[in-house]
Amino acid sequence: MDDHQIIEDFKNPATRNKAFNVLIDRYQQRIYWHIRKILIDHDDTDDVVQEVFIKVFKNLEGFREASQLYTWIYRIATNEALTFLKKRQRKQAWSIDDVNHDLENKLTSGSYIDGDEIQIKLQKAILTLPEKQKLVFNMKYFDDMKYEDISEIIGTSVGGLKANYHLAVKKIEEYLAQD
């Protein structure tokens, strides 16, 4: 079943639940790992993934198909993850450095983190990036997304994304060369 068929079946009350289950099966794991790269923590990620699919369920009927379904879902996921981080920052009166330090601690002490030393060092390097560079790097490097799709998700020009990715790679290389 392609995305268009999922949307059509979702609009029909008789096939809505089946269509939504197909959508979840298709996108849940990709969305989980996209959010996990932003939030690091498994439990926080699970909570945000649940919120993402609640929003998708509430808004899918009005989806106009002006963009691809997965880029629309990724945009919701990205916004929900960033909103979660901002709420945590406000709730605990933390600076962005405090949030990044907390994420780094979760990276090295989390029971759900399974990675060798190099992977952990790469993740620490990514945490030092500004938010937009972090998002662009994760989507391009790990998710192997096209710049055009990332542009649709983040709402930035392809040229701007290429510049952000290039700067992110340079900063990560510098971070990794320090030790």
Tab-separated table of C-alpha atoms in Angstrom:
chain	number	residue	atom	x	y	z
A	1	MET	CA	0.000	0.000	0.000
A	2	ASP	CA	1.536	3.322	-1.027
A	3	ASP	CA	1.221	6.555	0.936
A	4	HIS	CA	-1.584	7.902	-1.237
A	5	GLN	CA	-3.614	4.744	-0.594
A	6	ILE	CA	-2.952	5.020	3.163
A	7	ILE	CA	-4.327	8.561	3.120
A	8	GLU	CA	-7.375	7.569	1.071
A	9	ASP	CA	-8.093	4.585	3.337
A	10	PHE	CA	-7.635	6.796	6.404
A	11	LYS	CA	-10.321	9.169	5.133
A	12	ASN	CA	-12.788	6.277	4.980
A	13	PRO	CA	-14.138	5.537	8.509
A	14	ALA	CA	-14.444	1.825	7.669
A	15	THR	CA	-10.709	1.487	6.871
A	16	ARG	CA	-9.269	4.285	9.046
A	17	ASN	CA	-7.760	2.083	11.778
A	18	LYS	CA	-6.200	-0.366	9.321
A	19	ALA	CA	-4.681	2.493	7.314
A	20	PHE	CA	-3.282	4.134	10.443
A	21	ASN	CA	-1.754	0.827	11.581
A	22	VAL	CA	-0.049	0.500	8.190
A	23	LEU	CA	1.254	4.066	8.529
A	24	ILE	CA	2.635	3.317	12.000
A	25	ASP	CA	4.265	0.098	10.790
A	26	ARG	CA	5.886	1.983	7.926
A	27	TYR	CA	7.155	5.045	9.804
A	28	GLN	CA	7.388	4.362	13.536
A	29	GLN	CA	10.940	3.022	13.577
A	30	ARG	CA	12.310	5.767	11.309
A	31	ILE	CA	10.588	8.443	13.393
A	32	TYR	CA	11.807	6.849	16.629
A	33	TRP	CA	15.449	7.003	15.516
A	34	HIS	CA	15.076	10.509	14.098
A	35	ILE	CA	13.760	11.758	17.447
A	36	ARG	CA	16.213	9.636	19.421
A	37	LYS	CA	19.124	11.408	17.721
A	38	ILE	CA	17.685	14.688	18.990
A	39	LEU	CA	16.630	13.654	22.514
A	40	ILE	CA	19.135	10.821	23.182
A	41	ASP	CA	16.979	9.331	25.976
A	42	HIS	CA	14.818	6.281	25.123
A	43	ASP	CA	11.927	7.111	27.469
A	44	ASP	CA	11.705	10.740	26.321
A	45	THR	CA	11.833	9.546	22.721
A	46	ASP	CA	8.992	7.080	23.281
A	47	ASP	CA	6.857	9.847	24.776
A	48	VAL	CA	7.514	12.200	21.870
A	49	VAL	CA	6.926	9.474	19.256
A	50	GLN	CA	3.543	8.857	20.828
A	51	GLU	CA	2.741	12.584	20.624
A	52	VAL	CA	3.833	12.651	16.983
A	53	PHE	CA	1.479	9.867	15.986
A	54	ILE	CA	-1.372	11.415	17.957
A	55	LYS	CA	-0.855	14.625	15.943
A	56	VAL	CA	-0.617	12.650	12.716
A	57	PHE	CA	-3.892	10.873	13.544
A	58	LYS	CA	-5.655	14.134	14.351
A	59	ASN	CA	-4.411	15.926	11.226
A	60	LEU	CA	-4.019	13.253	8.538
A	61	GLU	CA	-7.511	13.705	7.173
A	62	GLY	CA	-6.650	17.315	6.316
A	63	PHE	CA	-3.277	16.425	4.753
A	64	ARG	CA	-3.316	17.981	1.265
A	65	GLU	CA	-0.499	15.890	-0.230
A	66	ALA	CA	1.351	19.045	-1.274
A	67	SER	CA	4.408	17.304	0.190
A	68	GLN	CA	5.349	13.671	0.676
A	69	LEU	CA	3.747	11.959	3.640
A	70	TYR	CA	7.055	11.023	5.237
A	71	THR	CA	8.427	14.590	5.026
A	72	TRP	CA	5.210	15.841	6.644
A	73	ILE	CA	5.568	13.289	9.456
A	74	TYR	CA	9.284	14.101	9.859
A	75	ARG	CA	8.415	17.792	10.168
A	76	ILE	CA	5.908	17.014	12.929
A	77	ALA	CA	8.491	14.774	14.635
A	78	THR	CA	11.225	17.402	14.410
A	79	ASN	CA	8.960	20.126	15.787
A	80	GLU	CA	7.722	17.899	18.620
A	81	ALA	CA	11.277	16.931	19.618
A	82	LEU	CA	12.466	20.546	19.592
A	83	THR	CA	9.381	21.618	21.554
A	84	PHE	CA	10.137	18.911	24.120
A	85	LEU	CA	13.698	20.216	24.548
A	86	LYS	CA	12.477	23.814	24.864
A	87	LYS	CA	9.903	22.812	27.496
A	88	ARG	CA	12.569	20.972	29.475
A	89	GLN	CA	14.844	23.990	29.232
A	90	ARG	CA	12.092	26.358	30.478
A	91	LYS	CA	10.776	23.972	33.139
A	92	GLN	CA	14.188	23.485	34.693
A	93	ALA	CA	15.396	27.035	33.957
A	94	TRP	CA	18.361	25.630	32.047
A	95	SER	CA	20.516	27.287	29.467
A	96	ILE	CA	21.020	25.500	26.150
A	97	ASP	CA	24.462	24.440	27.456
A	98	ASP	CA	22.770	22.780	30.442
A	99	VAL	CA	20.426	20.904	28.107
A	100	ASN	CA	23.354	19.760	25.952
A	101	HIS	CA	25.280	18.684	29.059
A	102	ASP	CA	22.241	16.680	30.221
A	103	LEU	CA	21.967	15.030	26.791
A	104	GLU	CA	25.673	14.187	26.884
A	105	ASN	CA	25.261	12.583	30.318
A	106	LYS	CA	22.353	10.509	29.008
A	107	LEU	CA	24.460	9.523	26.034
A	108	THR	CA	27.202	8.026	28.179
A	109	SER	CA	25.105	6.645	31.041
A	110	GLY	CA	21.866	5.567	29.376
A	111	SER	CA	20.921	1.921	29.701
A	112	TYR	CA	19.586	1.976	26.148
A	113	ILE	CA	22.772	3.341	24.606
A	114	ASP	CA	24.722	0.672	22.817
A	115	GLY	CA	27.741	2.043	21.083
A	116	ASP	CA	31.451	1.798	20.945
A	117	GLU	CA	33.777	4.608	21.913
A	118	ILE	CA	33.901	6.106	18.421
A	119	GLN	CA	30.104	6.247	18.107
A	120	ILE	CA	29.785	7.916	21.499
A	121	LYS	CA	32.484	10.436	20.580
A	122	LEU	CA	30.659	11.197	17.315
A	123	GLN	CA	27.401	11.723	19.209
A	124	LYS	CA	29.168	14.036	21.670
A	125	ALA	CA	30.547	16.018	18.717
A	126	ILE	CA	27.050	16.295	17.239
A	127	LEU	CA	25.720	17.599	20.561
A	128	THR	CA	28.130	20.565	20.297
A	129	LEU	CA	26.505	21.735	17.058
A	130	PRO	CA	23.879	24.486	16.866
A	131	GLU	CA	20.355	23.051	16.611
A	132	LYS	CA	19.881	23.531	12.860
A	133	GLN	CA	23.294	22.064	11.996
A	134	LYS	CA	22.560	19.124	14.290
A	135	LEU	CA	19.241	18.437	12.551
A	136	VAL	CA	20.684	18.788	9.056
A	137	PHE	CA	23.677	16.576	9.878
A	138	ASN	CA	21.518	13.838	11.416
A	139	MET	CA	19.053	13.800	8.525
A	140	LYS	CA	21.744	13.846	5.826
A	141	TYR	CA	24.392	11.622	7.431
A	142	PHE	CA	22.334	9.062	9.345
A	143	ASP	CA	19.000	9.085	7.487
A	144	ASP	CA	20.608	9.643	4.057
A	145	MET	CA	17.861	12.107	3.153
A	146	LYS	CA	17.996	14.299	0.061
A	147	TYR	CA	18.547	18.023	0.595
A	148	GLU	CA	15.193	18.714	-1.090
A	149	ASP	CA	13.369	16.556	1.494
A	150	ILE	CA	15.274	18.101	4.399
A	151	SER	CA	14.406	21.529	2.984
A	152	GLU	CA	10.727	20.633	3.043
A	153	ILE	CA	10.950	19.387	6.645
A	154	ILE	CA	12.985	22.235	8.119
A	155	GLY	CA	11.776	25.034	5.850
A	156	THR	CA	15.222	26.189	4.732
A	157	SER	CA	16.640	26.564	1.227
A	158	VAL	CA	18.721	23.744	-0.225
A	159	GLY	CA	21.721	26.089	-0.454
A	160	GLY	CA	21.370	26.978	3.219
A	161	LEU	CA	21.152	23.290	4.117
A	162	LYS	CA	24.299	22.471	2.171
A	163	ALA	CA	26.128	25.250	4.000
A	164	ASN	CA	24.815	24.004	7.372
A	165	TYR	CA	25.875	20.437	6.581
A	166	HIS	CA	29.337	21.556	5.453
A	167	LEU	CA	29.825	23.619	8.624
A	168	ALA	CA	28.578	20.730	10.772
A	169	VAL	CA	31.037	18.309	9.162
A	170	LYS	CA	33.899	20.774	9.707
A	171	LYS	CA	32.989	21.253	13.384
A	172	ILE	CA	32.653	17.510	13.942
A	173	GLU	CA	36.031	16.895	12.283
A	174	GLU	CA	37.607	19.544	14.527
A	175	TYR	CA	35.988	18.010	17.633
A	176	LEU	CA	37.150	14.516	16.725
A	177	ALA	CA	40.708	15.757	16.003
A	178	GLN	CA	41.001	17.284	19.512
A	179	ASP	CA	41.725	14.022	21.281
